[in-house]
Short mmCIF file of C-alpha atoms in Angstrom, two decimals:
data_model
loop_
_atom_site.label_atom_id
_atom_site.label_comp_id
_atom_site.label_asym_id
_atom_site.label_seq_id
_atom_site.Cartn_x
_atom_site.Cartn_y
_atom_site.Cartn_z
CA UNK J 1 31.35 6.05 26.37
CA UNK J 2 27.94 4.63 27.66
CA UNK J 3 28.74 6.47 30.85
CA UNK J 4 28.65 9.73 29.11
CA UNK J 5 25.29 8.71 27.77
CA UNK J 6 23.56 7.42 31.15
CA UNK J 7 23.46 11.40 33.04
CA UNK J 8 21.58 12.83 30.07
CA UNK J 9 19.02 9.72 29.84
CA UNK J 10 18.77 10.16 33.69
CA UNK J 11 17.85 13.75 33.27
CA UNK J 12 15.34 12.72 30.64
CA UNK J 13 13.86 10.59 32.95
CA UNK J 14 13.69 12.84 35.90
CA UNK J 15 12.06 15.71 34.05
CA UNK J 16 9.77 13.41 32.14
CA UNK J 17 8.35 12.21 35.63
CA UNK J 18 7.85 15.64 37.12
CA UNK J 19 5.42 18.13 35.73
CA UNK J 20 7.38 18.63 32.20
CA UNK J 21 6.16 16.29 29.47
CA UNK J 22 8.38 14.10 27.33
CA UNK J 23 8.44 16.95 24.66
CA UNK J 24 9.76 19.60 27.18
CA UNK J 25 12.30 17.19 28.79
CA UNK J 26 13.48 16.48 25.31
CA UNK J 27 14.16 20.03 24.40
CA UNK J 28 15.81 20.82 27.67
CA UNK J 29 18.46 18.16 27.14
CA UNK J 30 18.63 18.46 23.37
CA UNK J 31 21.82 20.59 23.62
CA UNK J 32 23.48 17.99 25.62
CA UNK J 33 22.89 15.23 23.50
CA UNK J 34 23.95 17.44 20.39
CA UNK J 35 27.09 17.95 22.21
CA UNK J 36 28.17 14.33 22.06
CA UNK J 37 30.70 13.36 19.59
CA UNK J 38 29.24 11.30 16.62
CA UNK J 39 30.98 7.97 17.62
CA UNK J 40 28.96 8.21 20.95
CA UNK J 41 25.89 9.27 19.10
CA UNK J 42 25.81 6.20 17.02
CA UNK J 43 25.51 4.24 20.29
CA UNK J 44 22.23 5.67 21.21
CA UNK J 45 19.34 3.70 20.57
CA UNK J 46 17.72 4.56 17.10
CA UNK J 47 14.20 5.28 19.48
CA UNK J 48 16.21 8.15 21.04
CA UNK J 49 17.47 9.38 17.27
CA UNK J 50 13.95 9.50 16.38
CA UNK J 51 13.02 11.66 19.16
CA UNK J 52 16.12 13.88 18.58
CA UNK J 53 14.55 15.39 15.15
CA UNK J 54 14.79 18.91 15.16
CA UNK J 55 11.79 21.14 15.23
CA UNK J 56 10.13 21.94 12.02
CA UNK J 57 10.46 25.85 12.78
CA UNK J 58 14.16 25.14 12.62
CA UNK J 59 13.85 23.67 9.23
CA UNK J 60 11.13 25.79 7.78
CA UNK J 61 10.38 29.44 7.62
CA UNK J 62 6.98 30.34 7.28
CA UNK J 63 7.67 33.85 6.22
CA UNK J 64 9.73 32.74 3.33
CA UNK J 65 8.80 30.40 0.10
CA UNK J 66 9.62 26.82 0.97
CA UNK J 67 8.93 23.76 -0.99
CA UNK J 68 8.44 20.89 1.44
CA UNK J 69 7.63 17.01 1.55
CA UNK J 70 5.28 16.19 4.26
CA UNK J 71 3.95 12.81 5.28
CA UNK J 72 1.99 11.16 7.94
CA UNK J 73 1.33 7.29 8.88
CA UNK J 74 -1.73 5.71 10.77
CA UNK J 75 -1.33 4.65 13.83
CA UNK J 76 0.19 1.22 14.09
CA UNK J 77 0.58 1.04 10.57
CA UNK J 78 -2.67 -0.55 10.43
CA UNK J 79 -4.53 0.45 6.91
CA UNK J 80 -7.07 2.45 7.90
CA UNK J 81 -7.10 4.20 4.24
CA UNK J 82 -7.62 0.79 2.42
CA UNK J 83 -8.27 -3.07 3.12
CA UNK J 84 -7.19 -3.55 6.58
CA UNK J 85 -6.10 -7.42 6.85
CA UNK J 86 -6.50 -7.44 10.57
CA UNK J 87 -10.27 -6.35 10.63
CA UNK J 88 -11.16 -7.32 7.06
CA UNK J 89 -12.88 -4.07 6.66
CA UNK J 90 -12.23 -1.50 4.01
CA UNK J 91 -11.95 1.85 4.33
CA UNK J 92 -11.11 2.82 0.54
CA UNK J 93 -13.33 5.53 0.66
CA UNK J 94 -11.38 7.58 3.28
CA UNK J 95 -8.69 8.36 0.35
CA UNK J 96 -11.57 10.09 -1.44
CA UNK J 97 -12.16 12.24 1.83
CA UNK J 98 -8.64 13.26 2.00
CA UNK J 99 -8.54 14.00 -1.72
CA UNK J 100 -11.97 16.29 -1.11
CA UNK J 101 -10.04 18.07 1.54
CA UNK J 102 -7.04 18.60 -0.55
CA UNK J 103 -9.02 20.16 -2.81
CA UNK J 104 -10.63 22.26 -0.66
CA UNK J 105 -7.66 23.47 0.95
CA UNK J 106 -5.62 23.97 -2.06
CA UNK J 107 -8.35 26.47 -3.29
CA UNK J 108 -8.16 28.56 0.30
CA UNK J 109 -4.74 28.21 1.48
CA UNK J 110 -1.93 30.51 0.42
CA UNK J 111 -0.27 27.02 -0.17
CA UNK J 112 0.58 25.41 -3.80
CA UNK J 113 0.00 21.60 -3.70
CA UNK J 114 2.50 20.25 -6.00
CA UNK J 115 2.18 16.44 -5.58
CA UNK J 116 0.26 13.79 -3.71
CA UNK J 117 -0.11 10.21 -2.97
CA UNK J 118 -2.61 8.41 -0.83
CA UNK J 119 -1.73 4.86 0.17
CA UNK J 120 -3.38 2.50 2.90
CA UNK J 121 -1.40 3.69 5.93
CA UNK J 122 -0.20 6.86 5.02
CA UNK J 123 0.16 9.93 2.34
CA UNK J 124 2.46 12.19 1.11
CA UNK J 125 2.23 15.57 -0.36
CA UNK J 126 4.49 18.10 -1.53
CA UNK J 127 3.46 21.75 -0.73
CA UNK J 128 5.10 25.22 -1.50
CA UNK J 129 4.01 27.71 0.78
CA UNK J 130 3.44 31.56 -0.74
CA UNK J 131 3.56 34.15 1.84
CA UNK J 132 4.29 36.30 -1.34
CA UNK J 133 0.78 35.50 -2.70
CA UNK J 134 -0.89 35.88 0.68
CA UNK J 135 0.64 39.47 0.92
CA UNK J 136 -1.56 40.44 -2.56
CA UNK J 137 -4.76 39.31 -0.88
CA UNK J 138 -7.07 42.35 0.82
CA UNK J 139 -8.19 41.95 4.45
CA UNK J 140 -11.56 40.79 3.31
CA UNK J 141 -10.21 37.94 1.04
CA UNK J 142 -7.69 36.91 4.08
CA UNK J 143 -10.97 36.43 6.18
CA UNK J 144 -13.07 35.15 3.71
CA UNK J 145 -10.64 32.42 2.87
CA UNK J 146 -10.11 31.56 6.66
CA UNK J 147 -13.60 31.19 7.28
CA UNK J 148 -13.92 28.60 4.39
CA UNK J 149 -11.19 26.62 6.13
CA UNK J 150 -12.64 26.67 9.69
CA UNK J 151 -16.28 27.71 9.16
CA UNK J 152 -18.60 28.91 11.68
CA UNK J 153 -21.44 27.45 9.81
CA UNK J 154 -21.85 24.67 7.26
CA UNK J 155 -24.88 23.27 5.20
CA UNK J 156 -26.55 19.87 5.67
CA UNK J 157 -23.71 18.08 3.84
CA UNK J 158 -21.31 19.71 6.20
CA UNK J 159 -19.87 22.31 3.62
CA UNK J 160 -18.79 25.61 4.71
CA UNK J 161 -21.34 28.09 4.23
CA UNK J 162 -20.25 31.54 2.90
CA UNK J 163 -19.51 33.71 5.92
CA UNK J 164 -21.20 36.88 7.04
CA UNK J 165 -20.27 40.22 7.39
CA UNK J 166 -20.22 39.97 10.97
CA UNK J 167 -18.22 36.61 10.58
CA UNK J 168 -15.55 38.89 8.67
CA UNK J 169 -15.72 41.57 10.78
CA UNK J 170 -14.29 39.33 13.60
CA UNK J 171 -11.32 38.98 11.96
CA UNK J 172 -10.71 42.01 9.83
CA UNK J 173 -11.53 44.76 12.37
CA UNK J 174 -8.94 43.11 14.89
CA UNK J 175 -5.41 43.76 13.65
CA UNK J 176 -3.82 41.17 15.60
CA UNK J 177 -6.22 38.50 14.40
CA UNK J 178 -5.86 39.84 10.78
CA UNK J 179 -2.11 39.51 11.27
CA UNK J 180 -2.12 36.20 12.69
CA UNK J 181 -4.55 34.87 10.05
CA UNK J 182 -2.62 36.08 7.22
CA UNK J 183 0.46 34.28 8.43
CA UNK J 184 -1.68 31.00 9.17
CA UNK J 185 -2.87 30.92 5.40
CA UNK J 186 0.74 30.62 4.18
CA UNK J 187 1.86 28.01 7.07
CA UNK J 188 2.30 24.46 5.87
CA UNK J 189 2.09 23.39 9.60
CA UNK J 190 -1.40 24.87 9.69
CA UNK J 191 -2.38 23.09 6.44
CA UNK J 192 -1.17 19.67 7.85
CA UNK J 193 -2.61 20.44 11.28
CA UNK J 194 -6.12 20.70 9.92
CA UNK J 195 -5.91 18.05 7.62
CA UNK J 196 -4.36 15.41 10.02
CA UNK J 197 -7.04 16.76 12.66
CA UNK J 198 -10.01 16.03 10.30
CA UNK J 199 -9.00 12.77 9.13
CA UNK J 200 -8.46 11.73 12.31
CA UNK J 201 -11.98 13.10 13.94
CA UNK J 202 -14.15 11.71 11.03
CA UNK J 203 -12.37 8.41 10.80
CA UNK J 204 -12.85 7.67 14.63
CA UNK J 205 -16.28 9.09 14.53
CA UNK J 206 -17.16 6.32 11.81
CA UNK J 207 -15.05 3.82 13.92
CA UNK J 208 -16.82 4.81 16.83
CA UNK J 209 -13.41 5.19 18.68
CA UNK J 210 -11.24 7.82 20.44
CA UNK J 211 -7.56 8.10 20.76
CA UNK J 212 -4.65 8.77 18.46
CA UNK J 213 -5.42 8.04 14.73
CA UNK J 214 -1.68 8.84 13.56
CA UNK J 215 1.41 7.66 14.78
CA UNK J 216 2.98 10.99 15.58
CA UNK J 217 3.30 14.33 14.35
CA UNK J 218 3.72 14.74 10.49
CA UNK J 219 7.23 14.34 9.31
CA UNK J 220 8.54 17.35 7.20
CA UNK J 221 11.56 17.76 4.65
CA UNK J 222 12.37 20.73 3.05
CA UNK J 223 13.59 20.18 -0.72
CA UNK J 224 15.97 22.99 -1.74
CA UNK J 225 17.02 22.78 -5.73
CA UNK J 226 15.57 21.17 -8.62
CA UNK J 227 17.14 17.60 -8.05
CA UNK J 228 15.44 17.53 -4.78
CA UNK J 229 12.03 18.64 -6.02
CA UNK J 230 11.92 16.17 -9.38
CA UNK J 231 13.12 13.07 -7.24
CA UNK J 232 11.00 13.63 -4.70
CA UNK J 233 7.87 14.32 -6.90
CA UNK J 234 9.09 11.14 -8.67
CA UNK J 235 8.91 9.09 -5.15
CA UNK J 236 5.97 10.39 -4.23
CA UNK J 237 4.29 9.78 -7.44
CA UNK J 238 5.60 6.29 -7.96
CA UNK J 239 4.73 5.34 -4.52
CA UNK J 240 1.84 3.13 -5.13
CA UNK J 241 3.62 1.10 -8.02
CA UNK J 242 6.62 0.42 -5.15
CA UNK J 243 3.76 -0.61 -2.62
CA UNK J 244 2.64 -3.28 -5.20
CA UNK J 245 -0.39 -1.51 -5.03
CA UNK J 246 -0.61 -1.04 -8.98
CA UNK J 247 1.75 -2.21 -11.76
CA UNK J 248 1.64 1.44 -14.24
CA UNK J 249 1.15 5.23 -13.33
CA UNK J 250 -2.20 4.82 -15.59
CA UNK J 251 -3.69 2.33 -12.94
CA UNK J 252 -2.61 4.33 -9.96
CA UNK J 253 -5.39 5.92 -7.76
CA UNK J 254 -5.20 8.83 -5.28
CA UNK J 255 -2.09 10.38 -6.87
CA UNK J 256 -1.27 13.65 -8.54
CA UNK J 257 0.20 11.91 -11.45
CA UNK J 258 -2.97 9.53 -12.03
CA UNK J 259 -4.85 13.38 -11.65
CA UNK J 260 -2.51 15.02 -14.04
CA UNK J 261 -2.67 12.31 -16.59
CA UNK J 262 -6.91 12.26 -16.66
CA UNK J 263 -6.43 16.05 -16.91
CA UNK J 264 -4.03 15.77 -20.13
CA UNK J 265 -6.35 13.09 -21.72
CA UNK J 266 -9.27 14.82 -21.08
CA UNK J 267 -7.82 18.12 -23.06
CA UNK J 268 -6.91 16.30 -26.07
CA UNK J 269 -10.14 14.06 -26.27
CA UNK J 270 -11.70 15.77 -29.71
CA UNK J 271 -14.53 13.49 -30.27
CA UNK J 272 -17.70 14.50 -28.69
CA UNK J 273 -16.31 17.23 -26.54
CA UNK J 274 -18.62 17.92 -23.47
CA UNK J 275 -19.89 21.91 -23.29
CA UNK J 276 -17.53 23.79 -21.31
CA UNK J 277 -19.77 24.46 -18.49
CA UNK J 278 -19.94 20.54 -17.63
CA UNK J 279 -16.03 19.61 -18.07
CA UNK J 280 -14.05 19.40 -14.92
CA UNK J 281 -10.37 19.57 -14.73
CA UNK J 282 -9.10 16.38 -12.35
CA UNK J 283 -6.02 18.35 -12.01
CA UNK J 284 -7.19 22.01 -11.60
CA UNK J 285 -6.35 22.39 -8.20
CA UNK J 286 -3.03 20.97 -8.52
CA UNK J 287 0.03 23.64 -9.17
CA UNK J 288 0.84 23.71 -12.82
CA UNK J 289 3.76 21.38 -13.17
CA UNK J 290 5.72 23.13 -16.21
CA UNK J 291 7.99 26.54 -15.42
CA UNK J 292 9.68 28.49 -17.55
CA UNK J 293 12.31 31.09 -15.62
CA UNK J 294 13.11 32.75 -19.22
CA UNK J 295 9.31 33.24 -20.26
CA UNK J 296 6.98 32.90 -17.56
CA UNK J 297 5.90 35.87 -15.66
CA UNK J 298 7.88 36.95 -12.61
CA UNK J 299 6.01 37.52 -9.10
CA UNK J 300 3.63 35.83 -7.33
CA UNK J 301 1.35 34.65 -10.50
CA UNK J 302 -2.03 34.45 -8.18
CA UNK J 303 -4.50 32.64 -9.71
CA UNK J 304 -7.90 33.73 -10.27
CA UNK J 305 -9.88 30.69 -11.04
CA UNK J 306 -10.62 29.89 -7.08
CA UNK J 307 -9.06 26.37 -7.43
CA UNK J 308 -5.53 26.52 -6.60
CA UNK J 309 -3.16 29.33 -5.18
CA UNK J 310 -1.19 30.68 -7.86
CA UNK J 311 -0.51 29.62 -11.58
CA UNK J 312 3.46 29.13 -11.22
CA UNK J 313 4.69 25.73 -12.10
CA UNK J 314 7.74 24.07 -10.44
CA UNK J 315 9.53 21.90 -12.64
CA UNK J 316 11.62 23.06 -15.54
CA UNK J 317 10.17 20.11 -17.96
CA UNK J 318 6.86 19.12 -19.42
CA UNK J 319 4.14 17.23 -18.51
CA UNK J 320 4.75 14.76 -21.15
CA UNK J 321 8.21 14.72 -20.12
CA UNK J 322 7.30 14.12 -16.36
CA UNK J 323 5.38 11.58 -17.19
CA UNK J 324 8.19 9.52 -19.76
CA UNK J 325 10.62 10.13 -16.55
CA UNK J 326 8.25 8.37 -14.05
CA UNK J 327 7.61 5.26 -16.63
CA UNK J 328 11.50 4.97 -17.15
CA UNK J 329 12.11 5.20 -13.38
CA UNK J 330 9.27 2.66 -12.67
CA UNK J 331 10.33 0.35 -15.37
CA UNK J 332 14.33 0.92 -14.29
CA UNK J 333 13.14 0.04 -10.61
CA UNK J 334 10.91 -3.32 -11.66
CA UNK J 335 13.10 -6.06 -11.48
CA UNK J 336 11.28 -8.18 -13.61
CA UNK J 337 11.35 -5.17 -16.49
CA UNK J 338 14.84 -4.36 -15.47
CA UNK J 339 17.57 -4.92 -18.26
CA UNK J 340 20.83 -3.07 -19.15
CA UNK J 341 20.79 0.86 -19.05
CA UNK J 342 18.92 2.17 -21.90
CA UNK J 343 20.91 4.60 -24.43
CA UNK J 344 17.73 6.91 -24.57
CA UNK J 345 18.09 8.33 -20.92
CA UNK J 346 15.41 10.96 -20.14
CA UNK J 347 16.77 14.49 -20.92
CA UNK J 348 16.35 15.62 -17.29
CA UNK J 349 18.71 12.96 -15.86
CA UNK J 350 21.49 13.99 -18.43
CA UNK J 351 20.89 17.55 -17.34
CA UNK J 352 21.00 16.92 -13.61
CA UNK J 353 24.31 14.59 -13.98
CA UNK J 354 23.15 11.99 -12.01
CA UNK J 355 23.78 8.13 -13.56
CA UNK J 356 20.77 6.01 -14.17
CA UNK J 357 21.45 3.60 -11.47
CA UNK J 358 22.07 6.46 -8.87
CA UNK J 359 18.81 8.03 -9.87
CA UNK J 360 16.52 5.09 -9.57
CA UNK J 361 18.28 4.70 -6.03
CA UNK J 362 17.60 8.28 -5.21
CA UNK J 363 14.20 7.83 -5.93
CA UNK J 364 13.23 4.66 -4.36
CA UNK J 365 15.12 5.60 -0.96
CA UNK J 366 14.18 9.03 -0.87
CA UNK J 367 12.45 8.55 2.18
CA UNK J 368 15.58 6.75 4.16
CA UNK J 369 18.21 8.82 2.91
CA UNK J 370 16.61 12.55 3.72
CA UNK J 371 15.45 13.62 7.06
CA UNK J 372 15.22 17.29 7.50
CA UNK J 373 16.77 18.96 4.36
CA UNK J 374 16.80 17.48 0.73
CA UNK J 375 19.26 18.48 -1.90
CA UNK J 376 22.77 18.92 -2.89
CA UNK J 377 24.96 17.94 -0.14
CA UNK J 378 27.39 20.88 -0.46
CA UNK J 379 24.71 23.34 -0.10
CA UNK J 380 23.06 21.50 2.81
CA UNK J 381 26.51 21.64 4.64
CA UNK J 382 26.45 25.29 4.43
CA UNK J 383 23.21 25.38 5.83
CA UNK J 384 22.18 26.04 9.35
CA UNK J 385 18.72 25.64 11.68
CA UNK J 386 16.84 29.06 11.85
CA UNK J 387 17.17 29.10 15.65
CA UNK J 388 19.83 27.33 17.15
CA UNK J 389 22.10 27.67 14.10
CA UNK J 390 22.86 24.06 13.85
CA UNK J 391 24.25 22.08 11.27
CA UNK J 392 22.00 19.32 9.08
CA UNK J 393 23.35 15.89 8.91
CA UNK J 394 23.50 14.47 5.32
CA UNK J 395 23.59 10.75 4.72
CA UNK J 396 26.78 9.46 3.64
CA UNK J 397 25.20 7.45 0.32
CA UNK J 398 23.82 10.66 -0.62
CA UNK J 399 27.09 12.37 -0.85
CA UNK J 400 27.78 9.62 -3.16
CA UNK J 401 24.71 9.52 -5.32
CA UNK J 402 24.95 13.37 -5.70
CA UNK J 403 28.54 14.17 -5.96
CA UNK J 404 29.34 17.23 -7.95
CA UNK J 405 32.82 15.66 -8.85
CA UNK J 406 33.46 14.14 -12.32
#
């Protein structure tokens, strides 16, 4: 068995040592690796398996609406977003930077920001690209939004200045560039490319350092159904509790759950309400959580508030029900708080038909269970990658947790 792998590895080393870089070499031998039987693939070192990840274009089509979980980790797992025990430096302020960029991107990209969490050495986002919304924008609006994301001029604080007519004309008077810009505004890869680039550049400038800031390119997992979106949202929002950074959802910081809770509290405060002009919704840049497919309007539902892409929600539950689901999941997953399974299960768990213990494992191990596509195993089995038409592998444990059999 080992002899069948050797020629493939030798070919990789030969290509990587010549004018081809390692990524080109990997793509050239990928067909040979995919042809190996599963029993032989299992004998390949884990480092090779991580290299053999499918290209994101095989999983995500930016011309279609996709819900995608994306995440990235700092180099060598150093705590470059928090208190770093190696250098004894505190970088918590960088979490604020990331949130500021998320707000700015959510206001100008054709992408809904559904959920986010920023931890000490990595961050998670759930994004939904909206090419249908971008198609409704005028040429001037497309050019203006892109120039606010990648400005030609900034003020003294480094914030983008409104583009001039001449700058707008550079895009809107060039059909090819205009079409390219319109496509980029709904592309998750461009969101992540610019976000990671700006985090790295600003952090390296602060540290007076050069080189890589993130371990590797960001990871992306496509979420294809309601169960995967709910489970992944809970996984992201509960990340600080799982990392033992905080004990409760309310005490978590730099998460979408905390933003939504603060927004809900602000809306329900009755004593001494502030003038409307001074009120600032902490969750204004996040996509609305609730969606009712029966009563909500159909179509793009583009936002006219200038804070987010659209007004379309993404979960068939209220915000209060979602917060209760997070609290219930956190308590069940916490050993010191865990008792026998309660009879009053959150309604969504009953509706999804997932056993309580299976739900807790699905949420806590989401990052380990799914690699390219997350959702019902039968649906994933029927899917193929966009270009090479390859199958997506499903973890055996996922089949057990999300089985549709009675």
